[in-house]
PDB file of C-alpha atoms in Angstrom:
ATOM      1  CA  UNK A   1      62.703  71.750 -24.067  1.00  0.00           C
ATOM      2  CA  UNK A   2      61.299  75.156 -23.189  1.00  0.00           C
ATOM      3  CA  UNK A   3      57.728  75.967 -22.180  1.00  0.00           C
ATOM      4  CA  UNK A   4      56.905  79.634 -21.965  1.00  0.00           C
ATOM      5  CA  UNK A   5      53.735  81.658 -22.038  1.00  0.00           C
ATOM      6  CA  UNK A   6      53.928  85.435 -22.089  1.00  0.00           C
ATOM      7  CA  UNK A   7      51.570  88.021 -20.670  1.00  0.00           C
ATOM      8  CA  UNK A   8      48.928  88.669 -23.299  1.00  0.00           C
ATOM      9  CA  UNK A   9      49.340  85.331 -25.086  1.00  0.00           C
ATOM     10  CA  UNK A  10      46.000  83.976 -26.217  1.00  0.00           C
ATOM     11  CA  UNK A  11      45.457  80.255 -25.863  1.00  0.00           C
ATOM     12  CA  UNK A  12      42.401  78.164 -26.716  1.00  0.00           C
ATOM     13  CA  UNK A  13      40.228  77.181 -23.748  1.00  0.00           C
ATOM     14  CA  UNK A  14      39.458  73.821 -25.334  1.00  0.00           C
ATOM     15  CA  UNK A  15      42.852  72.315 -24.448  1.00  0.00           C
ATOM     16  CA  UNK A  16      45.063  72.428 -21.392  1.00  0.00           C
ATOM     17  CA  UNK A  17      44.349  72.118 -17.681  1.00  0.00           C
ATOM     18  CA  UNK A  18      43.697  75.820 -17.080  1.00  0.00           C
ATOM     19  CA  UNK A  19      41.345  76.011 -20.057  1.00  0.00           C
ATOM     20  CA  UNK A  20      39.356  73.049 -18.759  1.00  0.00           C
ATOM     21  CA  UNK A  21      39.114  74.628 -15.282  1.00  0.00           C
ATOM     22  CA  UNK A  22      38.039  77.987 -16.709  1.00  0.00           C
ATOM     23  CA  UNK A  23      35.335  76.334 -18.806  1.00  0.00           C
ATOM     24  CA  UNK A  24      34.125  74.074 -15.978  1.00  0.00           C
ATOM     25  CA  UNK A  25      33.801  76.902 -13.466  1.00  0.00           C
ATOM     26  CA  UNK A  26      32.189  79.180 -16.051  1.00  0.00           C
ATOM     27  CA  UNK A  27      29.274  76.771 -16.314  1.00  0.00           C
ATOM     28  CA  UNK A  28      30.220  74.435 -19.172  1.00  0.00           C
ATOM     29  CA  UNK A  29      27.985  71.400 -19.198  1.00  0.00           C
ATOM     30  CA  UNK A  30      28.894  67.776 -19.454  1.00  0.00           C
ATOM     31  CA  UNK A  31      30.369  64.918 -17.481  1.00  0.00           C
ATOM     32  CA  UNK A  32      33.958  66.116 -18.012  1.00  0.00           C
ATOM     33  CA  UNK A  33      33.180  69.513 -16.479  1.00  0.00           C
ATOM     34  CA  UNK A  34      31.024  68.064 -13.677  1.00  0.00           C
ATOM     35  CA  UNK A  35      34.017  65.931 -12.653  1.00  0.00           C
ATOM     36  CA  UNK A  36      36.392  68.902 -12.731  1.00  0.00           C
ATOM     37  CA  UNK A  37      34.016  70.901 -10.533  1.00  0.00           C
ATOM     38  CA  UNK A  38      33.736  67.988  -8.107  1.00  0.00           C
ATOM     39  CA  UNK A  39      37.500  67.332  -7.930  1.00  0.00           C
ATOM     40  CA  UNK A  40      38.403  71.046  -8.084  1.00  0.00           C
ATOM     41  CA  UNK A  41      41.154  70.534 -10.657  1.00  0.00           C
ATOM     42  CA  UNK A  42      42.002  69.337 -14.141  1.00  0.00           C
ATOM     43  CA  UNK A  43      45.173  67.785 -15.500  1.00  0.00           C
ATOM     44  CA  UNK A  44      46.435  67.763 -19.044  1.00  0.00           C
ATOM     45  CA  UNK A  45      49.294  65.727 -20.512  1.00  0.00           C
ATOM     46  CA  UNK A  46      50.465  66.615 -23.994  1.00  0.00           C
ATOM     47  CA  UNK A  47      47.264  68.349 -25.066  1.00  0.00           C
ATOM     48  CA  UNK A  48      48.588  71.757 -26.117  1.00  0.00           C
ATOM     49  CA  UNK A  49      52.114  70.551 -26.776  1.00  0.00           C
ATOM     50  CA  UNK A  50      53.176  66.908 -26.756  1.00  0.00           C
ATOM     51  CA  UNK A  51      56.085  67.651 -24.413  1.00  0.00           C
ATOM     52  CA  UNK A  52      54.244  69.635 -21.712  1.00  0.00           C
ATOM     53  CA  UNK A  53      51.762  68.873 -18.959  1.00  0.00           C
ATOM     54  CA  UNK A  54      49.796  70.909 -16.449  1.00  0.00           C
ATOM     55  CA  UNK A  55      47.526  70.668 -13.433  1.00  0.00           C
ATOM     56  CA  UNK A  56      45.186  73.591 -12.660  1.00  0.00           C
ATOM     57  CA  UNK A  57      42.668  74.621  -9.988  1.00  0.00           C
ATOM     58  CA  UNK A  58      40.162  77.468  -9.856  1.00  0.00           C
ATOM     59  CA  UNK A  59      40.620  80.725  -7.966  1.00  0.00           C
ATOM     60  CA  UNK A  60      37.305  82.080  -6.745  1.00  0.00           C
ATOM     61  CA  UNK A  61      36.139  85.471  -5.531  1.00  0.00           C
ATOM     62  CA  UNK A  62      33.063  86.846  -3.735  1.00  0.00           C
ATOM     63  CA  UNK A  63      30.116  84.487  -4.004  1.00  0.00           C
ATOM     64  CA  UNK A  64      32.634  81.827  -5.081  1.00  0.00           C
ATOM     65  CA  UNK A  65      32.513  83.131  -8.626  1.00  0.00           C
ATOM     66  CA  UNK A  66      35.407  82.193 -10.873  1.00  0.00           C
ATOM     67  CA  UNK A  67      38.081  84.858 -11.196  1.00  0.00           C
ATOM     68  CA  UNK A  68      40.893  82.744 -12.655  1.00  0.00           C
ATOM     69  CA  UNK A  69      42.869  79.530 -12.610  1.00  0.00           C
ATOM     70  CA  UNK A  70      46.141  78.656 -10.938  1.00  0.00           C
ATOM     71  CA  UNK A  71      48.282  76.215 -12.880  1.00  0.00           C
ATOM     72  CA  UNK A  72      51.462  74.204 -12.452  1.00  0.00           C
ATOM     73  CA  UNK A  73      52.983  73.334 -15.800  1.00  0.00           C
ATOM     74  CA  UNK A  74      56.249  72.099 -17.141  1.00  0.00           C
ATOM     75  CA  UNK A  75      57.960  69.382 -19.096  1.00  0.00           C
ATOM     76  CA  UNK A  76      55.638  66.426 -19.306  1.00  0.00           C
ATOM     77  CA  UNK A  77      58.229  63.956 -18.030  1.00  0.00           C
ATOM     78  CA  UNK A  78      58.736  66.029 -14.855  1.00  0.00           C
ATOM     79  CA  UNK A  79      55.029  66.459 -14.137  1.00  0.00           C
ATOM     80  CA  UNK A  80      54.452  62.736 -14.698  1.00  0.00           C
ATOM     81  CA  UNK A  81      57.454  61.828 -12.509  1.00  0.00           C
ATOM     82  CA  UNK A  82      56.261  64.068  -9.657  1.00  0.00           C
ATOM     83  CA  UNK A  83      52.722  62.726  -9.966  1.00  0.00           C
ATOM     84  CA  UNK A  84      49.472  64.476  -9.245  1.00  0.00           C
ATOM     85  CA  UNK A  85      49.569  63.148  -5.681  1.00  0.00           C
ATOM     86  CA  UNK A  86      52.445  65.550  -4.935  1.00  0.00           C
ATOM     87  CA  UNK A  87      51.306  68.456  -7.086  1.00  0.00           C
ATOM     88  CA  UNK A  88      47.591  68.697  -6.265  1.00  0.00           C
ATOM     89  CA  UNK A  89      47.864  69.313  -2.484  1.00  0.00           C
ATOM     90  CA  UNK A  90      50.340  72.170  -3.002  1.00  0.00           C
ATOM     91  CA  UNK A  91      48.244  73.591  -5.845  1.00  0.00           C
ATOM     92  CA  UNK A  92      45.126  73.439  -3.644  1.00  0.00           C
ATOM     93  CA  UNK A  93      46.914  75.155  -0.755  1.00  0.00           C
ATOM     94  CA  UNK A  94      47.711  78.148  -2.934  1.00  0.00           C
ATOM     95  CA  UNK A  95      44.385  78.176  -4.815  1.00  0.00           C
ATOM     96  CA  UNK A  96      42.563  78.225  -1.458  1.00  0.00           C
ATOM     97  CA  UNK A  97      44.828  80.990  -0.170  1.00  0.00           C
ATOM     98  CA  UNK A  98      44.212  83.102  -3.271  1.00  0.00           C
ATOM     99  CA  UNK A  99      40.480  82.408  -3.087  1.00  0.00           C
ATOM    100  CA  UNK A 100      40.423  83.540   0.549  1.00  0.00           C
ATOM    101  CA  UNK A 101      42.453  86.664  -0.356  1.00  0.00           C
ATOM    102  CA  UNK A 102      40.029  87.568  -3.157  1.00  0.00           C
ATOM    103  CA  UNK A 103      36.947  87.130  -0.943  1.00  0.00           C
ATOM    104  CA  UNK A 104      35.901  83.584  -1.765  1.00  0.00           C
ATOM    105  CA  UNK A 105      34.567  81.190   0.869  1.00  0.00           C
ATOM    106  CA  UNK A 106      36.954  78.223   1.032  1.00  0.00           C
ATOM    107  CA  UNK A 107      34.761  76.588   3.691  1.00  0.00           C
ATOM    108  CA  UNK A 108      31.786  76.324   1.320  1.00  0.00           C
ATOM    109  CA  UNK A 109      30.689  72.650   1.378  1.00  0.00           C
ATOM    110  CA  UNK A 110      30.376  72.632  -2.422  1.00  0.00           C
ATOM    111  CA  UNK A 111      34.168  73.026  -2.605  1.00  0.00           C
ATOM    112  CA  UNK A 112      34.979  69.867  -0.653  1.00  0.00           C
ATOM    113  CA  UNK A 113      37.161  68.605  -3.500  1.00  0.00           C
ATOM    114  CA  UNK A 114      39.911  70.875  -2.184  1.00  0.00           C
ATOM    115  CA  UNK A 115      40.097  68.938   1.069  1.00  0.00           C
ATOM    116  CA  UNK A 116      39.498  65.507  -0.475  1.00  0.00           C
ATOM    117  CA  UNK A 117      42.859  65.493  -2.297  1.00  0.00           C
ATOM    118  CA  UNK A 118      44.753  64.100   0.663  1.00  0.00           C
ATOM    119  CA  UNK A 119      44.863  60.346   0.650  1.00  0.00           C
ATOM    120  CA  UNK A 120      43.376  60.100  -2.839  1.00  0.00           C
ATOM    121  CA  UNK A 121      44.652  57.256  -5.000  1.00  0.00           C
ATOM    122  CA  UNK A 122      44.489  56.753  -8.727  1.00  0.00           C
ATOM    123  CA  UNK A 123      44.305  59.902 -10.854  1.00  0.00           C
ATOM    124  CA  UNK A 124      45.313  62.222  -8.023  1.00  0.00           C
ATOM    125  CA  UNK A 125      47.446  59.846  -6.038  1.00  0.00           C
ATOM    126  CA  UNK A 126      49.723  56.882  -6.151  1.00  0.00           C
ATOM    127  CA  UNK A 127      52.835  56.476  -8.203  1.00  0.00           C
ATOM    128  CA  UNK A 128      53.954  58.577 -11.098  1.00  0.00           C
ATOM    129  CA  UNK A 129      51.809  58.233 -14.176  1.00  0.00           C
ATOM    130  CA  UNK A 130      53.107  56.008 -16.982  1.00  0.00           C
ATOM    131  CA  UNK A 131      53.759  57.568 -20.361  1.00  0.00           C
ATOM    132  CA  UNK A 132      50.498  58.711 -21.876  1.00  0.00           C
ATOM    133  CA  UNK A 133      49.273  58.966 -25.426  1.00  0.00           C
ATOM    134  CA  UNK A 134      49.915  62.260 -27.162  1.00  0.00           C
ATOM    135  CA  UNK A 135      47.221  64.820 -26.489  1.00  0.00           C
ATOM    136  CA  UNK A 136      45.596  63.040 -23.562  1.00  0.00           C
ATOM    137  CA  UNK A 137      43.620  65.142 -21.122  1.00  0.00           C
ATOM    138  CA  UNK A 138      43.281  63.663 -17.689  1.00  0.00           C
ATOM    139  CA  UNK A 139      40.151  65.040 -16.202  1.00  0.00           C
ATOM    140  CA  UNK A 140      38.082  61.947 -15.657  1.00  0.00           C
ATOM    141  CA  UNK A 141      36.988  60.838 -12.205  1.00  0.00           C
ATOM    142  CA  UNK A 142      39.492  59.115  -9.928  1.00  0.00           C
TER     143      UNK A 142
END
C-alpha cells in the first residue's frame, strides 16, 4: 500500500481531512464545519481512498486568517491503530508552532480547541478506532 501526493497535485476539497479543514476555516457554513472550527481539526478515514486516513489542523497567519492545513496521513490501519488521541496532540503542537511562526495568535480564546485536545475521550481520545465503513469522514463532535 502506497500513499503519495506530489507537489502540484490537485485534490478535491470536498473529501479528506485537509480539505474539510480548508473549507471550514475559509468560512464554509454548516454544522460539520462549525464542529471542525470548534475542535480545530478534522479526521477522514477512507474518504479519498479506502485504504488511507488523515487528521488535519489549520495553520493560521496574521489576524488568524487561514494560510494552510497541516495533515498527518497514512495507511488507514496505522492511523486507526494509533488513534486520534495520540495523533491530535502532536498535530496541534506543530500547527500552533507554525501558526506562531507565520504571525497568528495561538492564545486567541476562539482557538481553545487546540488546548482542549488533552484528556479528550471519544472521537479524539480513547482506544484505537474500530474498522470504519468505506468513505467515512469523522468530523462530528466528540
